[in-house]
Amino acid sequence: MSAKPEYLEFPRGFLWGTATASHQVEGSNANNNWAVWEQEPGRILSGHKAGLACDWWGGRWREDFDRAAATGQNAHRLSIEWSRVQPAPDRWDADALDHYRQMILGLIERGLTPMVTLHHFTDPIWLSELGGWENDRTPDYFQIYVRKVAGALGDLVNLWCTVNEPNVYAVYGYLEGLFPPGVKSLRRTLGVMAGLVRGHAAAYHAIHDLQPAARVGMANHYHDVQAANPNSPLDRWTARLISSLFNDFCPRAAQDGVLRFPWGRVRLPLAQNTQDFLGLNYYTREYCAFEPLRPGSLFHRRFFRADASISPTGFCANEPEGFYAALTWARSFGLPIIITENGAEDAADQFRPHYLAQHIAQAGRAIEAGYPIEGYFHWSLLDNFEWERGWTQRFGLWELDIETQERCKRSSADLYERICRSHQVPRRWLDGGDFSPFEYATDRQV
Ligand code: NOJ
């Protein structure tokens, strides 16, 4: 038998990028539900606010896109802020749309393929006042906004993400109370997930009406959940329950047009076959144990593997095998796969290089096995406002000083550059942590 090649290869034309989201980077967003939430004491860690964020609305996107292009990236995923484009139900802001047009042109001029997300966690205040995604009419409102955006930008954008992580939006906002509106109800959580699927489906059709050749999907967050004790039927049962409600509910509905509530199924034919690609956001794997006394949390407790390497502020464990499991799950939809997010918070950049290298190696392994993966977007290009965790978690390839707006390149940016430019990674990265990604980033020019 011949030895396997030393490198895992990525196809030419593979999208290598980073991902960002409007509220997290733009700054001065005053008209959405997060701007209101940030004013309430105790909602955001350390009382942080998005504030000026990375000042993209002030024009600093230019220098950051320069950074992305200069370090070998060829794509970028950003999001449009609904509350800017439609500040009131009967008002459209042509300047805001033009601002986005300039940004997208800025990407294209620098050789970065744009992928545009239409809803990334934030809602206009007027929409929240109407009940947000619990209002049956919201999918229609969303569709009207999406038509407006696709009509204005469709000549420049071919890759669209309708909704980012509908499961996270719903669970954090309506089950765990961490995102606005701070509700804790399983029934309402699933109602919101269903509303977002309806919105996604309406947006999918609206974009295809205007732009038949567009490629439209969602960014699906897959949280790999394993039974803590694989020999325990109850652990296996909870792991399956959590995984099917959290991971499967939205993308399956967007595949076969069926909403699977624990209390019964609802058909939604409009949602059937409404993904042209499977967008995958993956961060970590957790283990799940049955807990009879915790009905409120669906009879389970979750934790990281005891010997896993954990990111500096505990956001994720470095579980590259979980990423392979996520890609295998993604492949089961029979669609091209785009990795719409993957990354870790690490201000000191000691954990990230291994995480990045080992995860990209798993993507290479999957490609070698024939998985139809078309792109990888690292979260994120630079440090940005991390929702309820404020500025305490730093996900950027570039560090941001929020006082001075100064950017400082982390070593992981060099590592990622080498990967993007060479379209390959050493196979030995599949074997674990015994390598030096820093040396790899600098030991030879590609
Ligand atoms: C997923 C979300 O889409 C993004 O907004 C967030 O910053 C990252 N995960 C990290 O938590």
PDB file of N, CA and C in Angstrom, residues 1 27 37 110 203 228 238 246 260 302 306 341 354 374 396 437 441:
ATOM      1  N   MET A   1       0.834  -1.209   0.000  1.00  0.00           N
ATOM      2  CA  MET A   1       0.000   0.000   0.000  1.00  0.00           C
ATOM      3  C   MET A   1       0.865   1.254   0.000  1.00  0.00           C
ATOM      4  N   GLY A  27     -20.195  49.419  14.867  1.00  0.00           N
ATOM      5  CA  GLY A  27     -20.217  50.548  15.796  1.00  0.00           C
ATOM      6  C   GLY A  27     -21.406  51.451  15.525  1.00  0.00           C
ATOM      7  N   TRP A  37     -30.700  46.478  24.848  1.00  0.00           N
ATOM      8  CA  TRP A  37     -30.275  45.453  25.824  1.00  0.00           C
ATOM      9  C   TRP A  37     -28.996  45.891  26.544  1.00  0.00           C
ATOM     10  N   ARG A 110     -10.754  44.029  -3.811  1.00  0.00           N
ATOM     11  CA  ARG A 110      -9.570  43.425  -3.178  1.00  0.00           C
ATOM     12  C   ARG A 110      -9.477  41.919  -3.437  1.00  0.00           C
ATOM     13  N   ALA A 203     -37.244  34.250   2.629  1.00  0.00           N
ATOM     14  CA  ALA A 203     -36.086  34.958   2.078  1.00  0.00           C
ATOM     15  C   ALA A 203     -35.472  34.167   0.921  1.00  0.00           C
ATOM     16  N   ALA A 228     -22.299  11.166  27.733  1.00  0.00           N
ATOM     17  CA  ALA A 228     -21.179  11.129  28.677  1.00  0.00           C
ATOM     18  C   ALA A 228     -20.726   9.685  28.884  1.00  0.00           C
ATOM     19  N   THR A 238     -30.628  11.468  26.152  1.00  0.00           N
ATOM     20  CA  THR A 238     -30.582  12.942  26.292  1.00  0.00           C
ATOM     21  C   THR A 238     -29.704  13.558  25.201  1.00  0.00           C
ATOM     22  N   PHE A 246     -31.668  20.942  19.041  1.00  0.00           N
ATOM     23  CA  PHE A 246     -30.796  22.092  18.821  1.00  0.00           C
ATOM     24  C   PHE A 246     -30.189  22.089  17.417  1.00  0.00           C
ATOM     25  N   ARG A 260     -40.343  19.691  13.451  1.00  0.00           N
ATOM     26  CA  ARG A 260     -40.530  18.573  14.391  1.00  0.00           C
ATOM     27  C   ARG A 260     -40.531  19.089  15.822  1.00  0.00           C
ATOM     28  N   ARG A 302     -24.347  19.299  30.793  1.00  0.00           N
ATOM     29  CA  ARG A 302     -23.335  19.200  29.728  1.00  0.00           C
ATOM     30  C   ARG A 302     -21.983  19.681  30.236  1.00  0.00           C
ATOM     31  N   ALA A 306     -12.974  15.817  30.271  1.00  0.00           N
ATOM     32  CA  ALA A 306     -12.128  16.223  31.404  1.00  0.00           C
ATOM     33  C   ALA A 306     -10.705  16.560  30.964  1.00  0.00           C
ATOM     34  N   GLU A 341     -18.434  29.440   9.933  1.00  0.00           N
ATOM     35  CA  GLU A 341     -17.725  29.940  11.121  1.00  0.00           C
ATOM     36  C   GLU A 341     -17.006  28.801  11.818  1.00  0.00           C
ATOM     37  N   HIS A 354      -3.199  26.055  17.561  1.00  0.00           N
ATOM     38  CA  HIS A 354      -3.450  24.611  17.491  1.00  0.00           C
ATOM     39  C   HIS A 354      -4.888  24.333  17.080  1.00  0.00           C
ATOM     40  N   GLU A 374     -16.692  23.610   0.250  1.00  0.00           N
ATOM     41  CA  GLU A 374     -16.294  24.662  -0.705  1.00  0.00           C
ATOM     42  C   GLU A 374     -15.573  25.833  -0.066  1.00  0.00           C
ATOM     43  N   GLY A 396     -10.301  37.522  17.391  1.00  0.00           N
ATOM     44  CA  GLY A 396      -9.723  38.013  16.142  1.00  0.00           C
ATOM     45  C   GLY A 396      -8.378  37.431  15.752  1.00  0.00           C
ATOM     46  N   PRO A 437       2.604  25.231  15.298  1.00  0.00           N
ATOM     47  CA  PRO A 437       2.007  25.990  14.205  1.00  0.00           C
ATOM     48  C   PRO A 437       2.753  27.300  13.943  1.00  0.00           C
ATOM     49  N   ALA A 441       4.122  28.595  10.360  1.00  0.00           N
ATOM     50  CA  ALA A 441       3.723  29.860   9.727  1.00  0.00           C
ATOM     51  C   ALA A 441       4.918  30.602   9.156  1.00  0.00           C
TER      52      ALA A 441
END
